[in-house]
Amino acid sequence: MPKDSFASLKDQVAIVTGSTSGIGHAMAEALAERGVRVVLNGLGDPAAIEKTRADLEAATGSAVRYHGADMTKPAEIADMIGFAQREFGRLDILINNAGVQHVEAIENFPEAKWDWIIAINLTATFHATKAAIPLMKANGHGRIINVASAHGLVASPFKSAYVAAKHGVVGFTKTAGLELAQAGITCNAICPGYVKTPLVEGQIADQARTRNMTPEQVVKDVMLAAQPTKQFVTFDQLCGLMLYLVSDAGASCTGAAYPVDGGWTAE
Ligand code: NAD
């Protein structure tokens, strides 16, 4: 890899959706540490979010802003993309990461939960990408990363909406990669296996209830059973791939879905 591959990231501008917690926060941090100016987004207690924002800015020396767009609301998503332009005058990197989950058999799956999961995991990716493309085209440069999932490539029972949304994200990624291939803009999906974040902690409890198992059994026999390495994926491993894809070295990678899943989808 060229020695200065990350040097060109300095002073670029990124939006990371769902970055008040988990994978999104780790990706925002990895970008800010390399001099990228970052717009955080996500739900949570306003005072806690402001502390997260200020801490990240102080720790990295990069400018960090926050926009509270609700990913179920297209107008708020478009305003968030415009906010990056208003605050920083450009947009180079969009990471569509916000995601939610609900675990239940299809026959009992609440319609409202289906709509909520599709809206945040899939439709918000379309709205944010649509609004970002003109800004990236104006720069002649852009990087779009969609945080999909191993569940964008294979299925598991009781996750119908999530699996449908993440397969949709992978399909959308391919289309965007093709449409933008000659505009200097790449679009790729990262497909993590299990990462121990608040979302997964919640799933452990949900799966234990649905499958009538203890939380310990869910971790060993359901979650890490699917992952041949028997290890949770780490933030650093996901951020390493993300940084490669947004760097100059990643310019020929587009329209692809990259598993980071300890071998799960090889089976
Ligand atoms: P998390 O629960 O820690 O974080 C989710 C983020 O999305 C939070 O910042 C939350 O505030 C935000 N969010 C939720 N609803 C929102 C809304 N309506 N508007 C704006 N923001 C909203 O989850 P995570 O595990 O870090 O997941 C991040 C992404 O990674 C998701 O897309 C998830 O599907 C995907 N993923 C996670 C795992 C895993 O094992 N944790 C595995 C594969 C894929």
Short mmCIF file of C-alpha atoms and ligand atoms in Angstrom, two decimals:
data_model
loop_
_atom_site.label_atom_id
_atom_site.label_comp_id
_atom_site.label_asym_id
_atom_site.label_seq_id
_atom_site.Cartn_x
_atom_site.Cartn_y
_atom_site.Cartn_z
CA MET A 1 0.00 0.00 0.00
CA PRO A 2 1.42 3.45 -0.86
CA LYS A 3 3.00 4.95 2.26
CA ASP A 4 0.99 8.16 2.03
CA SER A 5 -2.34 6.51 1.17
CA PHE A 6 -4.12 8.06 4.18
CA ALA A 7 -2.38 11.45 3.86
CA SER A 8 -4.94 12.67 1.34
CA LEU A 9 -7.72 12.09 3.89
CA LYS A 10 -6.60 15.14 5.85
CA ASP A 11 -9.23 17.92 5.73
CA GLN A 12 -11.70 15.76 3.83
CA VAL A 13 -15.27 15.83 5.17
CA ALA A 14 -17.26 12.78 6.29
CA ILE A 15 -20.76 12.09 7.54
CA VAL A 16 -21.19 8.91 9.58
CA THR A 17 -24.82 8.05 10.31
CA GLY A 18 -25.57 6.31 13.60
CA SER A 19 -22.24 7.39 15.08
CA THR A 20 -23.32 8.15 18.63
CA SER A 21 -22.53 4.52 19.46
CA GLY A 22 -20.94 1.26 18.33
CA ILE A 23 -19.40 0.73 14.88
CA GLY A 24 -20.37 4.19 13.61
CA HIS A 25 -18.65 5.90 16.51
CA ALA A 26 -15.51 3.80 15.98
CA MET A 27 -15.48 4.74 12.27
CA ALA A 28 -15.98 8.44 13.03
CA GLU A 29 -13.08 8.25 15.47
CA ALA A 30 -10.82 6.45 12.96
CA LEU A 31 -11.53 9.15 10.37
CA ALA A 32 -11.08 12.08 12.77
CA GLU A 33 -7.76 10.57 13.90
CA ARG A 34 -6.59 10.89 10.30
CA GLY A 35 -7.57 14.55 10.03
CA VAL A 36 -11.01 14.09 8.48
CA ARG A 37 -13.63 16.64 9.54
CA VAL A 38 -16.63 14.66 10.72
CA VAL A 39 -20.38 15.10 11.11
CA LEU A 40 -21.73 12.74 13.77
CA ASN A 41 -25.35 11.59 13.73
CA GLY A 42 -27.52 9.37 15.88
CA LEU A 43 -29.99 9.24 18.69
CA GLY A 44 -29.34 9.65 22.40
CA ASP A 45 -29.28 11.99 25.33
CA PRO A 46 -28.29 15.49 24.04
CA ALA A 47 -25.79 16.11 26.86
CA ALA A 48 -24.11 12.73 26.31
CA ILE A 49 -23.95 13.35 22.54
CA GLU A 50 -22.39 16.80 23.05
CA LYS A 51 -19.80 15.22 25.35
CA THR A 52 -19.04 12.56 22.70
CA ARG A 53 -18.66 15.29 20.06
CA ALA A 54 -16.44 17.53 22.22
CA ASP A 55 -14.29 14.60 23.40
CA LEU A 56 -13.69 13.43 19.83
CA GLU A 57 -12.77 16.93 18.69
CA ALA A 58 -10.39 17.41 21.65
CA ALA A 59 -8.77 13.97 21.26
CA THR A 60 -8.17 14.22 17.51
CA GLY A 61 -7.84 17.95 16.78
CA SER A 62 -10.25 17.49 13.84
CA ALA A 63 -13.44 19.54 13.63
CA VAL A 64 -16.43 17.45 14.71
CA ARG A 65 -20.07 18.52 14.34
CA TYR A 66 -23.34 16.76 15.12
CA HIS A 67 -26.62 16.62 13.19
CA GLY A 68 -29.58 14.89 14.82
CA ALA A 69 -31.39 13.71 11.66
CA ASP A 70 -33.81 10.88 12.33
CA MET A 71 -33.03 8.23 9.70
CA THR A 72 -36.73 7.48 9.28
CA LYS A 73 -37.30 11.05 7.97
CA PRO A 74 -36.12 11.81 4.39
CA ALA A 75 -36.25 15.61 4.81
CA GLU A 76 -34.06 15.43 7.91
CA ILE A 77 -31.59 13.16 6.08
CA ALA A 78 -31.33 15.65 3.20
CA ASP A 79 -30.82 18.47 5.70
CA MET A 80 -27.97 16.51 7.34
CA ILE A 81 -26.18 16.14 4.00
CA GLY A 82 -26.65 19.88 3.37
CA PHE A 83 -25.32 20.58 6.88
CA ALA A 84 -21.90 19.11 5.93
CA GLN A 85 -21.79 21.45 2.94
CA ARG A 86 -22.91 24.45 5.03
CA GLU A 87 -20.43 23.73 7.85
CA PHE A 88 -17.43 22.55 5.87
CA GLY A 89 -18.07 23.48 2.21
CA ARG A 90 -17.79 19.94 0.85
CA LEU A 91 -18.59 16.27 1.36
CA ASP A 92 -16.09 13.51 0.52
CA ILE A 93 -17.15 10.49 2.56
CA LEU A 94 -20.62 9.19 3.46
CA ILE A 95 -20.87 6.21 5.78
CA ASN A 96 -24.42 4.85 5.91
CA ASN A 97 -24.18 2.98 9.18
CA ALA A 98 -27.31 3.62 11.28
CA GLY A 99 -29.11 0.36 11.85
CA VAL A 100 -31.69 -1.31 14.05
CA GLN A 101 -32.82 -4.86 14.62
CA HIS A 102 -35.86 -6.82 15.79
CA VAL A 103 -35.79 -10.60 16.26
CA GLU A 104 -39.09 -12.48 15.86
CA ALA A 105 -40.70 -15.21 13.76
CA ILE A 106 -42.31 -13.88 10.55
CA GLU A 107 -45.82 -14.92 11.59
CA ASN A 108 -45.57 -12.75 14.72
CA PHE A 109 -43.39 -9.97 13.27
CA PRO A 110 -45.08 -6.58 13.97
CA GLU A 111 -45.72 -4.57 10.76
CA ALA A 112 -44.45 -1.38 12.42
CA LYS A 113 -41.15 -3.07 13.27
CA TRP A 114 -40.78 -4.24 9.65
CA ASP A 115 -41.34 -0.68 8.36
CA TRP A 116 -38.95 0.80 10.96
CA ILE A 117 -36.14 -1.63 10.11
CA ILE A 118 -36.51 -1.17 6.34
CA ALA A 119 -36.64 2.63 6.77
CA ILE A 120 -33.47 2.94 8.85
CA ASN A 121 -31.35 0.10 7.44
CA LEU A 122 -32.27 0.41 3.75
CA THR A 123 -34.32 3.44 2.72
CA ALA A 124 -32.18 5.94 4.66
CA THR A 125 -29.16 4.68 2.68
CA PHE A 126 -30.95 5.65 -0.55
CA HIS A 127 -31.98 9.10 0.74
CA ALA A 128 -28.53 9.97 2.09
CA THR A 129 -26.75 8.71 -1.03
CA LYS A 130 -29.15 10.56 -3.33
CA ALA A 131 -28.53 13.84 -1.49
CA ALA A 132 -24.74 13.28 -1.30
CA ILE A 133 -24.11 12.49 -4.98
CA PRO A 134 -24.41 16.08 -6.32
CA LEU A 135 -21.95 17.33 -3.66
CA MET A 136 -19.47 14.54 -4.46
CA LYS A 137 -19.87 15.08 -8.20
CA ALA A 138 -19.06 18.77 -7.68
CA ASN A 139 -15.73 17.67 -6.11
CA GLY A 140 -15.12 14.94 -8.69
CA HIS A 141 -14.43 12.68 -5.72
CA GLY A 142 -16.45 10.66 -3.26
CA ARG A 143 -16.49 7.55 -1.13
CA ILE A 144 -19.75 5.91 0.01
CA ILE A 145 -19.54 3.04 2.48
CA ASN A 146 -22.68 1.15 3.43
CA VAL A 147 -22.40 -0.83 6.64
CA ALA A 148 -24.44 -3.89 5.66
CA SER A 149 -23.91 -7.21 7.46
CA ALA A 150 -23.10 -10.87 6.93
CA HIS A 151 -26.92 -10.86 6.87
CA GLY A 152 -26.63 -8.94 3.59
CA LEU A 153 -25.14 -12.13 2.10
CA VAL A 154 -26.77 -14.99 4.00
CA ALA A 155 -29.86 -15.37 6.21
CA SER A 156 -30.69 -16.48 9.73
CA PRO A 157 -34.14 -17.32 11.09
CA PHE A 158 -36.17 -14.70 13.01
CA LYS A 159 -34.46 -11.70 11.33
CA SER A 160 -36.64 -11.34 8.22
CA ALA A 161 -36.75 -7.53 8.06
CA TYR A 162 -33.07 -7.10 8.87
CA VAL A 163 -31.94 -9.76 6.35
CA ALA A 164 -34.21 -8.25 3.67
CA ALA A 165 -32.93 -4.74 4.39
CA LYS A 166 -29.26 -5.75 4.38
CA HIS A 167 -29.60 -7.78 1.15
CA GLY A 168 -31.25 -4.64 -0.25
CA VAL A 169 -28.28 -2.55 0.87
CA VAL A 170 -25.89 -4.90 -0.96
CA GLY A 171 -27.98 -4.64 -4.13
CA PHE A 172 -28.18 -0.86 -3.84
CA THR A 173 -24.40 -0.74 -3.37
CA LYS A 174 -23.84 -2.59 -6.65
CA THR A 175 -26.16 -0.22 -8.54
CA ALA A 176 -24.56 2.90 -7.05
CA GLY A 177 -21.09 1.52 -7.84
CA LEU A 178 -22.07 1.11 -11.50
CA GLU A 179 -23.83 4.48 -11.81
CA LEU A 180 -20.96 6.42 -10.22
CA ALA A 181 -18.01 4.50 -11.66
CA GLN A 182 -16.90 7.30 -13.98
CA ALA A 183 -17.57 10.14 -11.56
CA GLY A 184 -14.66 9.47 -9.20
CA ILE A 185 -17.12 8.16 -6.62
CA THR A 186 -16.98 4.63 -5.22
CA CYS A 187 -19.69 2.81 -3.29
CA ASN A 188 -18.99 -0.32 -1.29
CA ALA A 189 -20.60 -2.36 1.45
CA ILE A 190 -18.83 -3.71 4.51
CA CYS A 191 -20.48 -6.86 5.85
CA PRO A 192 -19.53 -7.48 9.47
CA GLY A 193 -20.15 -10.65 11.38
CA TYR A 194 -20.94 -10.29 15.06
CA VAL A 195 -19.40 -7.29 16.77
CA LYS A 196 -20.07 -6.77 20.46
CA THR A 197 -21.95 -3.44 20.43
CA PRO A 198 -25.10 -2.29 22.27
CA LEU A 199 -27.12 -3.63 19.30
CA VAL A 200 -25.68 -7.13 19.79
CA GLU A 201 -26.02 -6.98 23.58
CA GLY A 202 -29.76 -6.37 22.94
CA GLN A 203 -29.90 -9.28 20.50
CA ILE A 204 -28.39 -11.65 23.03
CA ALA A 205 -31.32 -10.95 25.35
CA ASP A 206 -33.90 -11.10 22.50
CA GLN A 207 -32.55 -14.36 21.10
CA ALA A 208 -32.42 -15.91 24.56
CA ARG A 209 -36.15 -15.14 24.90
CA THR A 210 -37.11 -16.26 21.36
CA ARG A 211 -35.04 -19.45 21.44
CA ASN A 212 -35.63 -20.24 25.12
CA MET A 213 -31.88 -20.34 25.85
CA THR A 214 -29.60 -18.66 28.38
CA PRO A 215 -27.63 -15.59 27.21
CA GLU A 216 -24.40 -17.62 27.52
CA GLN A 217 -25.83 -20.35 25.24
CA VAL A 218 -26.86 -17.71 22.67
CA VAL A 219 -23.31 -16.29 22.53
CA LYS A 220 -21.65 -19.69 22.19
CA ASP A 221 -24.20 -21.77 20.26
CA VAL A 222 -25.98 -19.16 18.11
CA MET A 223 -23.72 -16.17 17.56
CA LEU A 224 -20.18 -17.46 17.59
CA ALA A 225 -21.40 -20.82 16.27
CA ALA A 226 -21.79 -19.05 12.92
CA GLN A 227 -18.31 -17.53 13.07
CA PRO A 228 -15.59 -20.11 12.34
CA THR A 229 -12.95 -17.99 14.12
CA LYS A 230 -15.11 -18.15 17.31
CA GLN A 231 -14.14 -14.51 17.91
CA PHE A 232 -16.26 -11.37 17.78
CA VAL A 233 -15.17 -8.98 14.98
CA THR A 234 -13.44 -5.89 16.42
CA PHE A 235 -13.90 -2.20 15.67
CA ASP A 236 -10.25 -1.96 14.56
CA GLN A 237 -10.73 -4.72 11.98
CA LEU A 238 -13.77 -2.95 10.48
CA CYS A 239 -12.09 0.46 10.57
CA GLY A 240 -9.01 -0.93 8.82
CA LEU A 241 -11.10 -1.97 5.81
CA MET A 242 -13.14 1.24 5.88
CA LEU A 243 -9.96 3.37 5.84
CA TYR A 244 -8.58 1.38 2.92
CA LEU A 245 -11.80 1.82 0.92
CA VAL A 246 -12.00 5.59 1.51
CA SER A 247 -8.27 6.11 0.76
CA ASP A 248 -6.72 6.68 -2.67
CA ALA A 249 -5.66 3.02 -2.67
CA GLY A 250 -9.35 2.00 -2.70
CA ALA A 251 -10.17 3.85 -5.94
CA SER A 252 -10.70 0.68 -8.00
CA CYS A 253 -12.89 -1.01 -5.41
CA THR A 254 -16.52 -0.25 -6.14
CA GLY A 255 -19.91 -1.93 -6.21
CA ALA A 256 -18.65 -4.69 -3.94
CA ALA A 257 -19.64 -6.21 -0.61
CA TYR A 258 -16.75 -7.17 1.68
CA PRO A 259 -17.34 -9.68 4.46
CA VAL A 260 -15.46 -9.12 7.74
CA ASP A 261 -17.06 -12.07 9.42
CA GLY A 262 -14.45 -14.55 10.65
CA GLY A 263 -15.29 -16.90 7.76
CA TRP A 264 -19.06 -17.06 8.41
CA THR A 265 -20.20 -16.54 4.80
CA ALA A 266 -17.56 -18.94 3.41
CA GLU A 267 -19.59 -21.86 4.75
P1 NAD B 1 -25.57 0.47 17.76
O1 NAD B 1 -26.93 0.18 18.29
O2 NAD B 1 -24.40 0.48 18.70
O3 NAD B 1 -25.58 1.84 16.97
C1 NAD B 1 -26.61 2.16 16.09
C2 NAD B 1 -26.57 3.64 15.81
O4 NAD B 1 -27.68 3.97 14.96
C3 NAD B 1 -26.70 4.52 17.08
O5 NAD B 1 -25.86 5.64 16.97
C4 NAD B 1 -28.18 4.94 17.03
O6 NAD B 1 -28.43 6.16 17.71
C5 NAD B 1 -28.36 5.08 15.53
N1 NAD B 1 -29.76 5.09 15.16
C6 NAD B 1 -30.73 4.19 15.43
N2 NAD B 1 -31.90 4.62 14.97
C7 NAD B 1 -31.69 5.82 14.38
C8 NAD B 1 -32.52 6.76 13.74
N3 NAD B 1 -33.84 6.57 13.58
N4 NAD B 1 -31.95 7.89 13.27
C9 NAD B 1 -30.62 8.13 13.45
N5 NAD B 1 -29.79 7.27 14.05
C10 NAD B 1 -30.33 6.13 14.50
O7 NAD B 1 -25.33 -0.61 16.59
P2 NAD B 1 -24.03 -1.18 15.88
O8 NAD B 1 -23.91 -2.59 16.26
O9 NAD B 1 -22.88 -0.28 16.02
O10 NAD B 1 -24.54 -1.19 14.36
C11 NAD B 1 -24.11 -0.28 13.38
C12 NAD B 1 -24.38 -0.87 12.02
O11 NAD B 1 -23.63 -2.08 11.88
C13 NAD B 1 -25.84 -1.22 11.79
O12 NAD B 1 -26.20 -0.91 10.46
C14 NAD B 1 -25.85 -2.72 12.00
O13 NAD B 1 -26.90 -3.34 11.31
C15 NAD B 1 -24.50 -3.10 11.44
N6 NAD B 1 -23.99 -4.38 11.92
C16 NAD B 1 -23.74 -4.60 13.24
C17 NAD B 1 -23.26 -5.84 13.62
C18 NAD B 1 -22.94 -6.15 15.04
O14 NAD B 1 -22.64 -7.32 15.35
N7 NAD B 1 -22.96 -5.18 15.95
C19 NAD B 1 -23.04 -6.85 12.67
C20 NAD B 1 -23.31 -6.59 11.34
C21 NAD B 1 -23.79 -5.35 10.97
#
